[in-house]
Structures are given as structure tokens and as C-alpha cells.
PDB file of C-alpha atoms and ligand atoms in Angstrom:
ATOM      1  CA  MET S   1     -75.794  82.873  63.811  1.00 86.00           C
ATOM      2  CA  TYR S   2     -78.706  84.544  65.510  1.00 94.00           C
ATOM      3  CA  THR S   3     -78.859  88.228  66.397  1.00 95.00           C
ATOM      4  CA  THR S   4     -79.690  89.413  69.902  1.00 97.00           C
ATOM      5  CA  ILE S   5     -80.764  93.003  70.530  1.00 98.00           C
ATOM      6  CA  THR S   6     -80.684  94.025  74.199  1.00 98.00           C
ATOM      7  CA  ILE S   7     -82.739  96.840  75.714  1.00 98.00           C
ATOM      8  CA  ASP S   8     -81.898  97.708  79.306  1.00 97.00           C
ATOM      9  CA  GLY S   9     -82.784 100.661  81.503  1.00 96.00           C
ATOM     10  CA  THR S  10     -84.664 102.023  84.481  1.00 93.00           C
ATOM     11  CA  SER S  11     -88.308 101.223  85.324  1.00 89.00           C
ATOM     12  CA  GLY S  12     -90.666 103.314  83.236  1.00 89.00           C
ATOM     13  CA  ALA S  13     -88.078 104.446  80.680  1.00 93.00           C
ATOM     14  CA  GLY S  14     -90.134 102.875  77.871  1.00 92.00           C
ATOM     15  CA  LYS S  15     -88.277  99.566  77.407  1.00 94.00           C
ATOM     16  CA  SER S  16     -91.374  97.377  77.005  1.00 93.00           C
ATOM     17  CA  SER S  17     -93.106  99.606  74.451  1.00 92.00           C
ATOM     18  CA  ILE S  18     -89.931  99.849  72.403  1.00 96.00           C
ATOM     19  CA  ALA S  19     -89.170  96.110  72.668  1.00 96.00           C
ATOM     20  CA  LYS S  20     -92.706  95.146  71.624  1.00 94.00           C
ATOM     21  CA  THR S  21     -92.722  97.520  68.672  1.00 93.00           C
ATOM     22  CA  LEU S  22     -89.310  96.331  67.474  1.00 95.00           C
ATOM     23  CA  SER S  23     -90.504  92.762  67.855  1.00 94.00           C
ATOM     24  CA  SER S  24     -93.428  93.270  65.486  1.00 91.00           C
ATOM     25  CA  CYS S  25     -91.351  95.406  63.163  1.00 92.00           C
ATOM     26  CA  TYR S  26     -88.609  92.778  62.686  1.00 93.00           C
ATOM     27  CA  ARG S  27     -90.944  89.844  63.310  1.00 93.00           C
ATOM     28  CA  ILE S  28     -88.806  88.313  66.002  1.00 94.00           C
ATOM     29  CA  PRO S  29     -89.773  87.404  69.576  1.00 97.00           C
ATOM     30  CA  CYS S  30     -89.107  89.701  72.500  1.00 97.00           C
ATOM     31  CA  LEU S  31     -88.230  88.460  75.957  1.00 98.00           C
ATOM     32  CA  ASN S  32     -89.370  90.559  78.918  1.00 97.00           C
ATOM     33  CA  SER S  33     -86.916  89.294  81.555  1.00 98.00           C
ATOM     34  CA  GLY S  34     -88.575  91.446  84.247  1.00 96.00           C
ATOM     35  CA  ALA S  35     -91.797  89.479  83.651  1.00 97.00           C
ATOM     36  CA  MET S  36     -89.866  86.216  84.200  1.00 98.00           C
ATOM     37  CA  PHE S  37     -88.532  87.474  87.556  1.00 98.00           C
ATOM     38  CA  ARG S  38     -92.018  88.745  88.444  1.00 96.00           C
ATOM     39  CA  MET S  39     -93.538  85.331  87.647  1.00 98.00           C
ATOM     40  CA  ILE S  40     -91.095  83.637  90.027  1.00 97.00           C
ATOM     41  CA  ALA S  41     -91.863  86.167  92.787  1.00 96.00           C
ATOM     42  CA  TYR S  42     -95.605  85.759  92.205  1.00 96.00           C
ATOM     43  CA  THR S  43     -95.400  81.949  92.375  1.00 95.00           C
ATOM     44  CA  ALA S  44     -93.174  82.030  95.482  1.00 93.00           C
ATOM     45  CA  THR S  45     -95.570  84.259  97.397  1.00 89.00           C
ATOM     46  CA  SER S  46     -98.711  82.484  96.248  1.00 87.00           C
ATOM     47  CA  HIS S  47     -97.333  79.262  97.764  1.00 79.00           C
ATOM     48  CA  PHE S  48     -96.801  81.026 101.112  1.00 74.00           C
ATOM     49  CA  PRO S  49     -99.300  83.909 101.223  1.00 73.00           C
ATOM     50  CA  THR S  50     -98.885  84.427 104.959  1.00 72.00           C
ATOM     51  CA  LYS S  51     -95.098  84.785 104.956  1.00 75.00           C
ATOM     52  CA  HIS S  52     -93.362  88.116 104.554  1.00 82.00           C
ATOM     53  CA  TYR S  53     -91.308  87.998 101.387  1.00 80.00           C
ATOM     54  CA  THR S  54     -88.028  88.524 103.224  1.00 83.00           C
ATOM     55  CA  GLU S  55     -88.684  85.143 104.887  1.00 85.00           C
ATOM     56  CA  LEU S  56     -88.812  83.239 101.598  1.00 86.00           C
ATOM     57  CA  SER S  57     -85.871  80.863 101.454  1.00 90.00           C
ATOM     58  CA  ILE S  58     -83.488  80.831  98.538  1.00 93.00           C
ATOM     59  CA  GLU S  59     -83.987  77.057  98.211  1.00 94.00           C
ATOM     60  CA  HIS S  60     -87.718  77.575  97.812  1.00 92.00           C
ATOM     61  CA  ILE S  61     -87.183  80.232  95.138  1.00 95.00           C
ATOM     62  CA  ILE S  62     -84.689  78.033  93.258  1.00 97.00           C
ATOM     63  CA  ASP S  63     -87.163  75.108  93.366  1.00 96.00           C
ATOM     64  CA  ILE S  64     -89.768  77.346  91.791  1.00 96.00           C
ATOM     65  CA  ILE S  65     -87.364  78.447  89.058  1.00 98.00           C
ATOM     66  CA  GLN S  66     -86.472  74.842  88.328  1.00 97.00           C
ATOM     67  CA  SER S  67     -90.086  73.827  87.949  1.00 96.00           C
ATOM     68  CA  ALA S  68     -90.967  76.824  85.776  1.00 97.00           C
ATOM     69  CA  ARG S  69     -90.685  75.973  82.073  1.00 98.00           C
ATOM     70  CA  PHE S  70     -90.526  79.224  80.137  1.00 98.00           C
ATOM     71  CA  THR S  71     -91.185  79.197  76.408  1.00 97.00           C
ATOM     72  CA  LEU S  72     -91.343  82.013  73.929  1.00 97.00           C
ATOM     73  CA  LEU S  73     -93.754  81.949  70.982  1.00 95.00           C
ATOM     74  CA  TYR S  74     -93.928  84.186  67.964  1.00 94.00           C
ATOM     75  CA  GLU S  75     -97.258  83.629  66.250  1.00 91.00           C
ATOM     76  CA  ASP S  76     -99.684  85.829  64.317  1.00 87.00           C
ATOM     77  CA  ASP S  77     -97.245  88.760  64.515  1.00 86.00           C
ATOM     78  CA  MET S  78     -97.184  88.558  68.298  1.00 92.00           C
ATOM     79  CA  SER S  79     -94.581  87.493  70.822  1.00 95.00           C
ATOM     80  CA  THR S  80     -95.862  85.623  73.900  1.00 96.00           C
ATOM     81  CA  LEU S  81     -93.965  84.365  76.930  1.00 97.00           C
ATOM     82  CA  LEU S  82     -95.443  81.243  78.529  1.00 98.00           C
ATOM     83  CA  CYS S  83     -94.673  79.645  81.872  1.00 98.00           C
ATOM     84  CA  ASN S  84     -95.583  75.943  81.972  1.00 97.00           C
ATOM     85  CA  ASP S  85     -97.610  76.427  78.785  1.00 97.00           C
ATOM     86  CA  THR S  86     -99.716  79.275  80.234  1.00 97.00           C
ATOM     87  CA  PRO S  87     -99.486  83.033  79.493  1.00 96.00           C
ATOM     88  CA  LEU S  88     -98.259  85.022  82.517  1.00 97.00           C
ATOM     89  CA  PRO S  89    -101.120  86.403  84.684  1.00 95.00           C
ATOM     90  CA  ARG S  90    -101.804  90.165  84.899  1.00 91.00           C
ATOM     91  CA  GLU S  91    -101.344  89.986  88.699  1.00 92.00           C
ATOM     92  CA  ILE S  92     -97.564  89.870  88.243  1.00 94.00           C
ATOM     93  CA  TYR S  93     -97.666  93.588  87.334  1.00 89.00           C
ATOM     94  CA  THR S  94     -98.833  94.934  90.717  1.00 86.00           C
ATOM     95  CA  GLU S  95     -96.536  97.184  92.799  1.00 82.00           C
ATOM     96  CA  GLY S  96     -96.565  94.550  95.582  1.00 87.00           C
ATOM     97  CA  ILE S  97     -95.104  91.921  93.251  1.00 92.00           C
ATOM     98  CA  ALA S  98     -92.642  94.494  91.851  1.00 88.00           C
ATOM     99  CA  GLU S  99     -91.221  95.036  95.340  1.00 87.00           C
ATOM    100  CA  ILE S 100     -90.831  91.296  96.014  1.00 92.00           C
ATOM    101  CA  THR S 101     -89.324  90.825  92.549  1.00 93.00           C
ATOM    102  CA  SER S 102     -86.693  93.456  93.187  1.00 89.00           C
ATOM    103  CA  HIS S 103     -85.829  91.649  96.421  1.00 90.00           C
ATOM    104  CA  ILE S 104     -85.461  88.153  94.958  1.00 93.00           C
ATOM    105  CA  ALA S 105     -83.647  89.484  91.871  1.00 93.00           C
ATOM    106  CA  SER S 106     -80.793  90.627  94.108  1.00 91.00           C
ATOM    107  CA  TYR S 107     -79.735  87.013  94.926  1.00 94.00           C
ATOM    108  CA  SER S 108     -76.840  85.762  92.814  1.00 95.00           C
ATOM    109  CA  GLU S 109     -78.118  82.149  92.858  1.00 97.00           C
ATOM    110  CA  VAL S 110     -81.478  83.279  91.534  1.00 97.00           C
ATOM    111  CA  ARG S 111     -79.829  85.303  88.758  1.00 96.00           C
ATOM    112  CA  LYS S 112     -77.536  82.412  87.852  1.00 97.00           C
ATOM    113  CA  HIS S 113     -80.483  80.067  87.268  1.00 98.00           C
ATOM    114  CA  MET S 114     -82.474  82.711  85.418  1.00 98.00           C
ATOM    115  CA  ARG S 115     -79.491  83.481  83.175  1.00 98.00           C
ATOM    116  CA  VAL S 116     -79.359  79.870  81.972  1.00 98.00           C
ATOM    117  CA  ILE S 117     -83.046  80.001  81.015  1.00 98.00           C
ATOM    118  CA  GLN S 118     -82.721  83.428  79.361  1.00 98.00           C
ATOM    119  CA  ARG S 119     -79.768  82.259  77.259  1.00 98.00           C
ATOM    120  CA  SER S 120     -81.541  79.065  76.248  1.00 98.00           C
ATOM    121  CA  LEU S 121     -84.470  81.144  74.949  1.00 97.00           C
ATOM    122  CA  ALA S 122     -82.046  82.947  72.624  1.00 97.00           C
ATOM    123  CA  SER S 123     -80.342  79.783  71.377  1.00 96.00           C
ATOM    124  CA  ASN S 124     -82.484  79.128  68.316  1.00 94.00           C
ATOM    125  CA  THR S 125     -83.932  82.489  67.299  1.00 95.00           C
ATOM    126  CA  HIS S 126     -83.171  86.152  66.736  1.00 96.00           C
ATOM    127  CA  LEU S 127     -84.274  87.875  69.944  1.00 97.00           C
ATOM    128  CA  ILE S 128     -85.023  91.240  71.502  1.00 98.00           C
ATOM    129  CA  ALA S 129     -84.187  90.899  75.207  1.00 98.00           C
ATOM    130  CA  GLU S 130     -85.400  93.532  77.624  1.00 98.00           C
ATOM    131  CA  GLY S 131     -84.377  94.033  81.266  1.00 97.00           C
ATOM    132  CA  ARG S 132     -81.619  95.407  83.485  1.00 95.00           C
ATOM    133  CA  ASP S 133     -78.562  93.249  82.716  1.00 96.00           C
ATOM    134  CA  MET S 134     -79.297  91.875  79.261  1.00 98.00           C
ATOM    135  CA  GLY S 135     -76.426  93.753  77.596  1.00 97.00           C
ATOM    136  CA  THR S 136     -73.964  93.600  80.495  1.00 96.00           C
ATOM    137  CA  VAL S 137     -74.270  90.059  81.865  1.00 96.00           C
ATOM    138  CA  VAL S 138     -76.759  87.790  80.086  1.00 98.00           C
ATOM    139  CA  PHE S 139     -75.869  88.632  76.455  1.00 98.00           C
ATOM    140  CA  PRO S 140     -72.517  90.440  76.639  1.00 98.00           C
ATOM    141  CA  HIS S 141     -71.837  89.577  72.967  1.00 97.00           C
ATOM    142  CA  ALA S 142     -75.130  90.976  71.646  1.00 97.00           C
ATOM    143  CA  SER S 143     -74.477  92.997  68.509  1.00 94.00           C
ATOM    144  CA  VAL S 144     -77.005  95.748  69.296  1.00 97.00           C
ATOM    145  CA  LYS S 145     -77.335  97.128  72.826  1.00 98.00           C
ATOM    146  CA  ILE S 146     -79.636  99.962  73.846  1.00 98.00           C
ATOM    147  CA  PHE S 147     -79.861 101.609  77.275  1.00 98.00           C
ATOM    148  CA  LEU S 148     -82.928 103.750  77.971  1.00 97.00           C
ATOM    149  CA  THR S 149     -83.336 106.337  80.708  1.00 95.00           C
ATOM    150  CA  ALA S 150     -85.835 109.121  81.432  1.00 96.00           C
ATOM    151  CA  GLU S 151     -86.222 111.698  84.170  1.00 96.00           C
ATOM    152  CA  LEU S 152     -87.823 110.359  87.346  1.00 95.00           C
ATOM    153  CA  GLU S 153     -90.892 112.651  87.105  1.00 95.00           C
ATOM    154  CA  GLU S 154     -91.677 111.552  83.576  1.00 94.00           C
ATOM    155  CA  ARG S 155     -91.237 107.878  84.416  1.00 95.00           C
ATOM    156  CA  ALA S 156     -93.488 108.282  87.445  1.00 95.00           C
ATOM    157  CA  LYS S 157     -96.119 110.051  85.333  1.00 93.00           C
ATOM    158  CA  ARG S 158     -96.171 107.197  82.792  1.00 89.00           C
ATOM    159  CA  ARG S 159     -96.288 104.551  85.537  1.00 88.00           C
ATOM    160  CA  PHE S 160     -98.986 106.472  87.472  1.00 90.00           C
ATOM    161  CA  GLU S 161    -101.216 106.593  84.376  1.00 89.00           C
ATOM    162  CA  GLU S 162    -100.735 102.852  83.810  1.00 82.00           C
ATOM    163  CA  LEU S 163    -101.365 101.911  87.443  1.00 82.00           C
ATOM    164  CA  GLN S 164    -104.421 104.134  87.938  1.00 84.00           C
ATOM    165  CA  ARG S 165    -106.471 101.808  85.738  1.00 78.00           C
ATOM    166  CA  GLU S 166    -105.882  98.933  88.167  1.00 74.00           C
ATOM    167  CA  CYS S 167    -105.318 100.740  91.488  1.00 79.00           C
ATOM    168  CA  PRO S 168    -107.479 103.888  91.458  1.00 83.00           C
ATOM    169  CA  ASP S 169    -106.364 104.772  95.025  1.00 88.00           C
ATOM    170  CA  ILE S 170    -102.677 105.079  94.213  1.00 87.00           C
ATOM    171  CA  THR S 171    -101.154 108.563  94.408  1.00 92.00           C
ATOM    172  CA  TYR S 172     -98.459 110.148  92.245  1.00 93.00           C
ATOM    173  CA  SER S 173     -96.196 110.633  95.267  1.00 93.00           C
ATOM    174  CA  GLN S 174     -96.480 106.919  96.131  1.00 92.00           C
ATOM    175  CA  VAL S 175     -95.417 106.036  92.602  1.00 92.00           C
ATOM    176  CA  ILE S 176     -92.426 108.415  92.787  1.00 94.00           C
ATOM    177  CA  ARG S 177     -91.342 106.861  96.081  1.00 93.00           C
ATOM    178  CA  GLN S 178     -91.726 103.285  94.787  1.00 89.00           C
ATOM    179  CA  LEU S 179     -89.741 104.083  91.640  1.00 91.00           C
ATOM    180  CA  MET S 180     -86.946 105.734  93.629  1.00 92.00           C
ATOM    181  CA  GLU S 181     -86.719 102.747  95.972  1.00 90.00           C
ATOM    182  CA  ARG S 182     -86.693 100.256  93.080  1.00 87.00           C
ATOM    183  CA  ASP S 183     -84.088 102.277  91.120  1.00 89.00           C
ATOM    184  CA  LYS S 184     -81.893 102.329  94.192  1.00 90.00           C
ATOM    185  CA  LYS S 185     -82.235  98.600  94.865  1.00 87.00           C
ATOM    186  CA  ASP S 186     -81.601  97.692  91.214  1.00 87.00           C
ATOM    187  CA  THR S 187     -78.608 100.027  90.896  1.00 89.00           C
ATOM    188  CA  VAL S 188     -76.682  99.456  94.119  1.00 89.00           C
ATOM    189  CA  ARG S 189     -77.015  95.660  94.321  1.00 85.00           C
ATOM    190  CA  THR S 190     -73.752  93.778  93.850  1.00 87.00           C
ATOM    191  CA  GLN S 191     -75.251  91.167  91.483  1.00 85.00           C
ATOM    192  CA  SER S 192     -75.781  92.454  87.942  1.00 85.00           C
ATOM    193  CA  PRO S 193     -76.548  96.033  88.957  1.00 88.00           C
ATOM    194  CA  LEU S 194     -78.423  98.244  86.553  1.00 91.00           C
ATOM    195  CA  LYS S 195     -75.848 100.020  84.396  1.00 93.00           C
ATOM    196  CA  PRO S 196     -75.274 100.541  80.693  1.00 96.00           C
ATOM    197  CA  ALA S 197     -72.947  98.173  78.831  1.00 97.00           C
ATOM    198  CA  GLN S 198     -69.838 100.005  77.605  1.00 97.00           C
ATOM    199  CA  ASP S 199     -70.899  99.460  74.016  1.00 97.00           C
ATOM    200  CA  ALA S 200     -74.580 100.411  74.480  1.00 98.00           C
ATOM    201  CA  LEU S 201     -76.358 103.238  72.701  1.00 98.00           C
ATOM    202  CA  LEU S 202     -77.613 105.530  75.488  1.00 98.00           C
ATOM    203  CA  LEU S 203     -80.958 107.221  74.902  1.00 97.00           C
ATOM    204  CA  ASP S 204     -82.859 109.575  77.189  1.00 96.00           C
ATOM    205  CA  THR S 205     -86.569 109.225  76.353  1.00 95.00           C
ATOM    206  CA  THR S 206     -87.737 112.252  78.402  1.00 96.00           C
ATOM    207  CA  ASN S 207     -90.147 114.348  76.318  1.00 94.00           C
ATOM    208  CA  ARG S 208     -89.699 112.070  73.308  1.00 95.00           C
ATOM    209  CA  SER S 209     -92.419 110.042  71.638  1.00 92.00           C
ATOM    210  CA  VAL S 210     -92.106 106.275  71.164  1.00 91.00           C
ATOM    211  CA  HIS S 211     -92.099 106.957  67.425  1.00 93.00           C
ATOM    212  CA  ASP S 212     -89.115 109.302  67.707  1.00 95.00           C
ATOM    213  CA  VAL S 213     -87.084 106.942  69.939  1.00 96.00           C
ATOM    214  CA  LEU S 214     -87.941 104.032  67.675  1.00 95.00           C
ATOM    215  CA  HIS S 215     -86.676 105.866  64.615  1.00 95.00           C
ATOM    216  CA  VAL S 216     -83.262 106.454  66.246  1.00 97.00           C
ATOM    217  CA  ILE S 217     -83.030 102.782  67.275  1.00 97.00           C
ATOM    218  CA  GLN S 218     -84.042 101.496  63.846  1.00 95.00           C
ATOM    219  CA  GLU S 219     -81.376 103.633  62.159  1.00 95.00           C
ATOM    220  CA  TYR S 220     -78.836 102.258  64.657  1.00 97.00           C
ATOM    221  CA  ILE S 221     -79.908  98.655  63.960  1.00 96.00           C
ATOM    222  CA  LYS S 222     -79.614  99.315  60.222  1.00 94.00           C
ATOM    223  CA  ARG S 223     -75.979 100.316  60.710  1.00 95.00           C
ATOM    224  CA  LYS S 224     -75.043  97.575  63.185  1.00 94.00           C
ATOM    225  CA  GLU S 225     -77.111  94.681  61.755  1.00 93.00           C
ATOM    226  CA  PRO S 226     -78.098  95.395  58.130  1.00 89.00           C
ATOM    227  CA  ARG S 227     -78.678  91.652  57.696  1.00 84.00           C
ATOM    228  CA  LEU S 228     -81.568  91.726  60.167  1.00 85.00           C
ATOM    229  CA  ARG S 229     -83.515  94.212  58.082  1.00 68.00           C
ATOM    230  CA  GLU S 230     -82.971  92.313  54.853  1.00 42.00           C
ATOM    231  CA  GLU S 231     -83.883  88.951  56.297  1.00 48.00           C
ATOM    232  CA  ASP S 232     -86.627  89.780  58.729  1.00 47.00           C
ATOM    233  CA  THR S 233     -88.363  93.010  57.809  1.00 45.00           C
ATOM    234  CA  ARG S 234     -90.940  92.496  55.129  1.00 41.00           C
TER     235      ARG S 234
HETATM  236  O1   DC A 301     -88.806  95.525  84.321  1.00 97.72           O
HETATM  237  P1   DC A 301     -89.663  95.254  85.540  1.00 97.72           P
HETATM  238  O2   DC A 301     -90.061  96.514  86.261  1.00 97.72           O
HETATM  239  O3   DC A 301     -90.833  94.381  85.226  1.00 97.72           O
HETATM  240  O4   DC A 301     -88.718  94.440  86.544  1.00 97.72           O
HETATM  241  C1   DC A 301     -89.187  94.009  87.793  1.00 97.72           C
HETATM  242  C2   DC A 301     -88.005  93.875  88.746  1.00 97.72           C
HETATM  243  O5   DC A 301     -87.135  92.832  88.284  1.00 97.72           O
HETATM  244  C3   DC A 301     -87.144  95.122  88.902  1.00 97.72           C
HETATM  245  O6   DC A 301     -86.972  95.427  90.273  1.00 97.72           O
HETATM  246  C4   DC A 301     -85.808  94.757  88.344  1.00 97.72           C
HETATM  247  C5   DC A 301     -85.793  93.258  88.285  1.00 97.72           C
HETATM  248  N1   DC A 301     -85.129  92.798  87.067  1.00 97.72           N
HETATM  249  C6   DC A 301     -83.825  92.422  87.164  1.00 97.72           C
HETATM  250  O7   DC A 301     -83.240  92.489  88.249  1.00 97.72           O
HETATM  251  N2   DC A 301     -83.167  91.948  86.076  1.00 97.72           N
HETATM  252  C7   DC A 301     -83.786  91.899  84.878  1.00 97.72           C
HETATM  253  N3   DC A 301     -83.120  91.444  83.821  1.00 97.72           N
HETATM  254  C8   DC A 301     -85.130  92.326  84.764  1.00 97.72           C
HETATM  255  C9   DC A 301     -85.783  92.780  85.882  1.00 97.72           C
END
């Protein structure tokens, strides 16, 4: 039996940093499900650059999902997600793609197809799965579930610092507005809305270092999955 650890939460709450660090600590792959959705949005819009994203048909998006072969590697102490044998491009992380991603991720058909792929990636390995609905819908039987939040201002500050490197013109107030819009879309949608699983450990990361949050999670994993430490931490 393989162990799945789920990490869900709002944008900018620190999910990716925590998932990546846990991945190298336990030497198991981590799946960034947001990156999978972003890759589908990126591919859909690059096929039709002139169309507004709200005009993209569901059939077109499903076709793209069906021709995307996602694989997860864990090599040289690093977890890498590939789509059709290629690492995902950096362009998927722009705010423009984030907005389109949030839109397409609200379709139940899209989520249904993505769920099948996400589950298949967990079928033959221990896995750390990061996203919005990993603990509630995709892996409801995961033995360790974490839900991360942080105050809006702190999340916006972290995101602003990240984005400034690539978009020097972006302002802090734009980032706040984008985060609020995305939080709202992800939380109020009827399909797999962002919410903690009933059995998740809730952690507010505001004013806490990654190191501090990690320590709490590792102690929790030790209690819930002692086997994982013995078998996978060297
Ligand atoms: O985690 P992220 O910011 O890269 O996610 C991008 C978008 O994808 C975000 O609007 C939420 C959506 N998403 C989702 O609906 N379900 C997931 N499991 C992961 C991400």
C-alpha cells in the first residue's frame, strides 16, 4: 500500500515550498496539480491565441487533456512533472495563464478527466499531492491531509516578490486584486471548491517560516504514518 500526503490551500499559502521540501525529505515525488491545470490552459490558448479564453470549447479542452501524457519522475533527489516527455514551460506561471486556469478548472468534465490522471500518478508510488481538492475529492482516503492558509496581505506580498522578477511592472495592489478574484472563483465554484477536508490538519502560515511550518507537518506525519519515516527517510 502506498501513502498519499495531500497539501491543499489558497494561492500563496506556501503549498509548493512545503510540498517540494517534504518531497526531498522523504524522497518521494510531489505532484503539483495546479501546474497540470495550468499546462492544459496554456496549451489550449496557444492553439487559439486570438480567441478569448471564455470562448474555448469544453470539447477542445478535453481533447487537449486526452492528448497530454503526464508522467512524474523522481531522480537525483528531485521530483519532475513531464507532459509528453517534456518539463512544463515557465510560461505556465504567468498571471494571464492563472486566470484562464481558474476558469477551465471550474468545469466538472475537465476535473473528471484530470482526476483520473492524478489518481493514476499515485497508483505505483508514495506521493505528495498539492492543490485545492487533493484531500477532499481526488484522494479522499489519503492518510495525511494538510490544509494551508495565510492572511491575504502576506500571500500577496510573497506572490508580488515572486512575480516582480518576471513582470517588473506589476503592482502590489494588482496582485491583491488577482488573488482575491482567484480565491473567490476557487472557493465558490460548485465543482470541487477549495475547502479543507474534515480530517485535515489546518495550519495558518502567516508570519511563520517554512522551517517552522515544516517541523509541525513532519511531527504530524510521524504520528500518522510512522512507516513512511522508517522506509523512506534516510
Ligand atoms: O496552485 P495554482 O495557483 O498553480 O493553481 C492554478 C489554478 O488552478 C487555481 O485557480 C486553482 C486551480 N486548481 C484547481 O482548481 N484544482 C487543483 N487541484 C489545483 C489548482
